[in-house]
Tab-separated table of C-alpha atoms in Angstrom:
chain	number	residue	atom	x	y	z
W	1	MET	CA	79.102	95.402	94.419
W	2	GLU	CA	82.498	96.679	95.751
W	3	ASP	CA	83.308	95.339	99.349
W	4	LYS	CA	85.374	97.885	100.629
W	5	THR	CA	86.793	97.581	104.377
W	6	ARG	CA	88.059	100.384	106.255
W	7	GLY	CA	90.340	99.968	109.462
W	8	CYS	CA	92.680	96.689	109.666
W	9	SER	CA	89.500	94.122	109.519
W	10	THR	CA	90.999	90.568	108.963
W	11	SER	CA	88.008	89.940	106.527
W	12	GLU	CA	89.348	87.881	103.728
W	13	ASP	CA	86.331	88.237	101.202
W	14	SER	CA	86.587	91.280	99.395
W	15	ASP	CA	87.895	91.797	95.990
W	16	ASP	CA	88.580	94.875	93.474
W	17	GLU	CA	88.770	95.570	89.867
W	18	VAL	CA	91.672	96.165	88.035
W	19	TYR	CA	92.874	99.167	85.754
W	20	LEU	CA	96.293	98.460	83.993
W	21	GLN	CA	98.161	101.209	82.869
W	22	ASN	CA	102.052	101.637	81.929
W	23	ALA	CA	104.516	102.710	84.736
W	24	SER	CA	105.963	105.996	84.747
W	25	ASP	CA	109.218	106.685	83.485
W	26	GLU	CA	110.647	108.171	86.846
W	27	GLU	CA	109.643	104.989	88.554
W	28	GLU	CA	111.071	102.684	86.318
W	29	LEU	CA	114.287	104.368	86.043
W	30	HIS	CA	114.547	104.806	89.931
W	31	PHE	CA	114.341	100.806	90.180
W	32	LEU	CA	117.851	99.804	91.279
W	33	SER	CA	117.852	96.267	90.463
W	34	GLY	CA	116.135	93.730	88.506
W	35	SER	CA	113.378	93.969	85.992
W	36	MET	CA	110.235	96.007	87.460
W	37	PRO	CA	106.897	94.889	86.720
W	38	LYS	CA	104.437	96.849	84.937
W	39	LEU	CA	102.451	99.106	87.073
W	40	GLN	CA	99.170	98.604	87.519
W	41	LEU	CA	96.810	101.218	88.249
W	42	ARG	CA	93.634	100.550	90.098
W	43	ASN	CA	90.729	102.462	90.809
W	44	VAL	CA	90.345	101.562	94.369
W	45	LYS	CA	93.562	100.710	96.351
W	46	SER	CA	94.438	99.244	99.818
W	47	LYS	CA	95.978	101.911	102.353
W	48	SER	CA	98.802	101.371	104.818
W	49	CYS	CA	100.754	103.639	107.143
W	50	TRP	CA	104.388	103.350	107.476
W	51	ILE	CA	105.846	102.900	110.889
W	52	GLU	CA	109.495	103.814	110.717
W	53	GLU	CA	110.228	102.200	114.011
W	54	MET	CA	108.702	98.960	112.787
W	55	GLY	CA	109.904	98.820	109.497
W	56	MET	CA	106.321	97.830	108.683
W	57	GLY	CA	103.347	99.003	107.050
W	58	GLU	CA	99.932	99.100	109.236
W	59	VAL	CA	96.786	98.375	106.796
W	60	ILE	CA	94.263	101.196	107.368
W	61	GLU	CA	92.109	100.103	104.750
W	62	LYS	CA	92.118	96.902	102.670
W	63	ASN	CA	90.379	96.117	99.327
W	64	GLY	CA	90.542	92.718	97.481
W	65	LYS	CA	91.830	89.474	98.414
W	66	THR	CA	95.325	90.719	98.717
W	67	TRP	CA	95.489	90.647	102.476
W	68	VAL	CA	94.444	86.633	102.500
W	69	THR	CA	97.880	85.643	101.722
W	70	THR	CA	100.000	88.854	102.518
W	71	GLY	CA	101.053	90.317	105.935
W	72	ILE	CA	100.567	89.057	109.548
W	73	VAL	CA	97.862	89.706	111.905
W	74	ARG	CA	98.137	90.784	115.544
W	75	SER	CA	95.443	92.092	117.577
W	76	ASP	CA	92.837	92.118	114.651
W	77	LYS	CA	95.493	94.699	112.633
W	78	ILE	CA	97.459	93.641	109.632
W	79	TYR	CA	101.066	94.666	109.257
W	80	SER	CA	102.992	94.364	106.223
W	81	SER	CA	106.840	93.664	106.026
W	82	ILE	CA	108.933	95.992	103.498
W	83	GLU	CA	109.208	93.356	100.907
W	84	GLU	CA	105.419	93.046	100.645
W	85	THR	CA	104.793	96.476	101.050
W	86	LEU	CA	106.906	97.168	98.035
W	87	TYR	CA	105.920	94.691	95.841
W	88	LEU	CA	102.210	95.955	96.390
W	89	MET	CA	103.068	99.598	95.673
W	90	GLU	CA	104.850	98.340	92.491
W	91	LEU	CA	101.657	96.501	91.387
W	92	GLY	CA	99.737	99.465	91.859
W	93	ASP	CA	97.572	97.713	94.510
W	94	LEU	CA	98.988	99.981	97.763
W	95	LEU	CA	98.800	103.382	98.698
W	96	LEU	CA	101.491	104.133	101.352
W	97	LEU	CA	101.525	106.619	103.663
W	98	ASP	CA	104.017	107.889	106.556
W	99	THR	CA	102.266	108.854	109.769
W	100	ASP	CA	101.832	112.554	108.603
W	101	GLY	CA	99.813	111.373	105.663
W	102	ARG	CA	102.427	112.190	103.257
W	103	ASN	CA	101.882	109.764	100.268
W	104	ILE	CA	105.575	107.766	100.323
W	105	PRO	CA	106.713	107.352	96.722
W	106	LEU	CA	107.960	104.033	95.247
W	107	THR	CA	111.860	105.548	95.134
W	108	GLU	CA	112.040	106.469	99.073
W	109	MET	CA	111.023	102.459	99.677
W	110	TYR	CA	113.538	101.330	97.151
W	111	LYS	CA	116.176	103.091	99.326
W	112	LYS	CA	115.062	101.844	102.325
W	113	VAL	CA	115.479	98.238	100.875
W	114	SER	CA	119.129	99.395	99.193
W	115	ASP	CA	119.849	100.330	102.714
W	116	LYS	CA	119.683	96.786	103.872
W	117	LYS	CA	117.265	97.609	106.935
W	118	ASN	CA	114.102	96.266	108.192
W	119	GLY	CA	115.488	92.534	107.558
W	120	CYS	CA	115.404	92.627	104.145
W	121	ARG	CA	118.009	93.628	101.097
W	122	TRP	CA	117.613	93.875	97.353
W	123	GLU	CA	118.603	90.244	96.931
W	124	LEU	CA	115.712	89.058	99.221
W	125	PHE	CA	113.375	91.375	97.380
W	126	GLU	CA	113.756	89.940	94.435
W	127	VAL	CA	113.401	86.639	95.271
W	128	TYR	CA	110.223	87.594	97.065
W	129	ARG	CA	108.802	89.201	93.718
W	130	HIS	CA	109.526	86.427	91.557
W	131	LEU	CA	108.385	83.883	93.791
W	132	LYS	CA	104.872	86.177	94.434
W	133	SER	CA	104.823	86.589	90.397
W	134	LEU	CA	104.407	82.844	90.021
W	135	GLY	CA	101.238	83.094	92.547
W	136	ASN	CA	103.165	81.355	95.480
W	137	ILE	CA	102.001	82.519	98.849
W	138	VAL	CA	105.403	83.782	100.947
W	139	GLY	CA	105.844	84.653	104.178
W	140	ARG	CA	109.001	85.678	106.362
W	141	HIS	CA	110.685	82.690	107.994
W	142	GLY	CA	110.285	82.417	111.849
W	143	VAL	CA	107.294	84.798	111.937
W	144	ALA	CA	104.134	83.254	112.430
W	145	TRP	CA	101.241	84.513	110.008
W	146	SER	CA	98.874	84.863	113.074
W	147	LEU	CA	98.400	84.284	116.702
W	148	LYS	CA	95.807	81.865	115.753
W	149	SER	CA	98.193	79.955	113.955
W	150	ILE	CA	100.363	79.315	116.929
W	151	LYS	CA	97.497	78.250	118.856
W	152	ASN	CA	96.787	75.736	116.178
W	153	SER	CA	100.037	74.080	116.498
W	154	TYR	CA	101.699	76.030	113.681
W	155	LYS	CA	105.343	75.976	115.480
W	156	PRO	CA	108.012	76.796	112.765
W	157	VAL	CA	111.309	74.897	114.474
W	158	ASP	CA	113.187	78.239	114.867
W	159	LEU	CA	110.466	80.672	116.160
W	160	GLU	CA	111.598	81.349	119.844
W	161	VAL	CA	109.090	83.528	120.796
W	162	THR	CA	106.003	83.432	122.737
W	163	GLU	CA	102.484	84.275	122.518
W	164	GLU	CA	103.006	87.457	124.674
W	165	SER	CA	106.052	88.140	123.301
W	166	ILE	CA	104.331	89.385	120.063
W	167	LEU	CA	101.142	90.895	121.163
W	168	VAL	CA	100.805	94.604	120.321
W	169	HIS	CA	100.251	96.949	122.989
W	170	MET	CA	99.203	100.692	122.411
W	171	SER	CA	99.679	103.042	124.852
W	172	SER	CA	99.528	107.453	124.403
W	173	ASN	CA	99.367	106.513	121.058
W	174	LYS	CA	102.866	104.924	120.787
W	175	TYR	CA	103.582	101.965	119.722
W	176	GLU	CA	105.341	99.184	121.502
W	177	LEU	CA	105.237	96.769	119.218
W	178	SER	CA	107.646	93.437	120.103
W	179	ILE	CA	106.894	92.403	116.467
W	180	SER	CA	108.841	94.964	115.099
W	181	LYS	CA	111.818	93.620	116.927
W	182	LEU	CA	111.260	89.833	115.716
W	183	PHE	CA	111.430	91.160	112.205
W	184	GLY	CA	114.496	93.672	112.454
W	185	GLU	CA	116.683	90.971	114.273
W	186	LEU	CA	115.992	88.339	111.525
W	187	GLN	CA	119.690	88.153	110.414
W	188	ILE	CA	119.657	85.705	107.962
W	189	ASN	CA	122.686	83.645	107.478
W	190	ASP	CA	123.790	80.809	105.091
W	191	LEU	CA	122.206	78.105	107.585
W	192	ARG	CA	118.839	79.649	108.060
W	193	PRO	CA	115.858	79.982	105.812
W	194	ASP	CA	114.748	83.278	104.371
W	195	PHE	CA	111.321	82.417	103.272
W	196	TYR	CA	108.067	80.197	103.803
W	197	VAL	CA	107.025	79.243	100.595
W	198	TYR	CA	103.172	77.605	99.967
W	199	LEU	CA	102.548	76.688	96.323
W	200	PRO	CA	99.371	78.689	94.941
W	201	ASN	CA	95.948	77.447	97.293
W	202	SER	CA	92.914	79.159	97.467
W	203	ARG	CA	92.060	77.480	100.539
W	204	PHE	CA	95.249	79.009	102.498
W	205	ARG	CA	93.916	80.607	105.850
W	206	LYS	CA	96.416	82.871	108.098
W	207	SER	CA	95.156	81.003	111.234
W	208	SER	CA	95.642	77.399	109.968
W	209	PRO	CA	98.393	77.787	107.045
W	210	ALA	CA	99.541	73.867	107.764
W	211	ASP	CA	103.129	73.423	106.509
W	212	PRO	CA	104.469	75.200	103.625
W	213	SER	CA	105.638	73.433	100.381
W	214	PHE	CA	109.198	74.258	101.084
W	215	LEU	CA	111.616	76.431	102.679
W	216	LEU	CA	113.766	78.550	100.451
W	217	TYR	CA	117.392	79.478	101.607
W	218	LEU	CA	119.487	82.218	99.677
W	219	CYS	CA	122.941	81.384	99.263
W	220	ARG	CA	125.421	84.330	100.406
């Protein structure tokens, strides 16, 4: 039986059935760099709302086990970085909406990456995609998977934020999210890792991720 969760629940036990079709020519032609994986159109997708001020997607309906290893958890909500969001869109696993409920196409997200905003650029996205295609679990270096992971003594060496500084506050439907600032200010240089990488692991939990298998540095 299909397990479908609405809202931003952090349950990690649902799954969905995959239906494969070819990507449209338009989407392939607009892919600006690297080889695009074949688009997989699923009958039940997760849904996210793109929050421009944050440069992240907020999951509003999640399906399948994707979110066990994707996105960060704050105040029982899941937020995905631009590379996570775009990767899932390419797979056909995510429907992305703007705050007005309009579907956001792949081409628009490609442009956001090519503009080098939101802490990501094409080279980083291609590396992220490749690592994920191999089954690895990949997260932004310096950003904790969840607040519980901080409490459980998961302490990245250069994560200079406190639990209070990354709590989500909502007032009059306006997002005051310091996590967006955390993502936006990740100006990565040659001395700073880009991603945490974990080898495929069915026991992975964001609340207690343990140490990564390795850190990835992208040389400039």
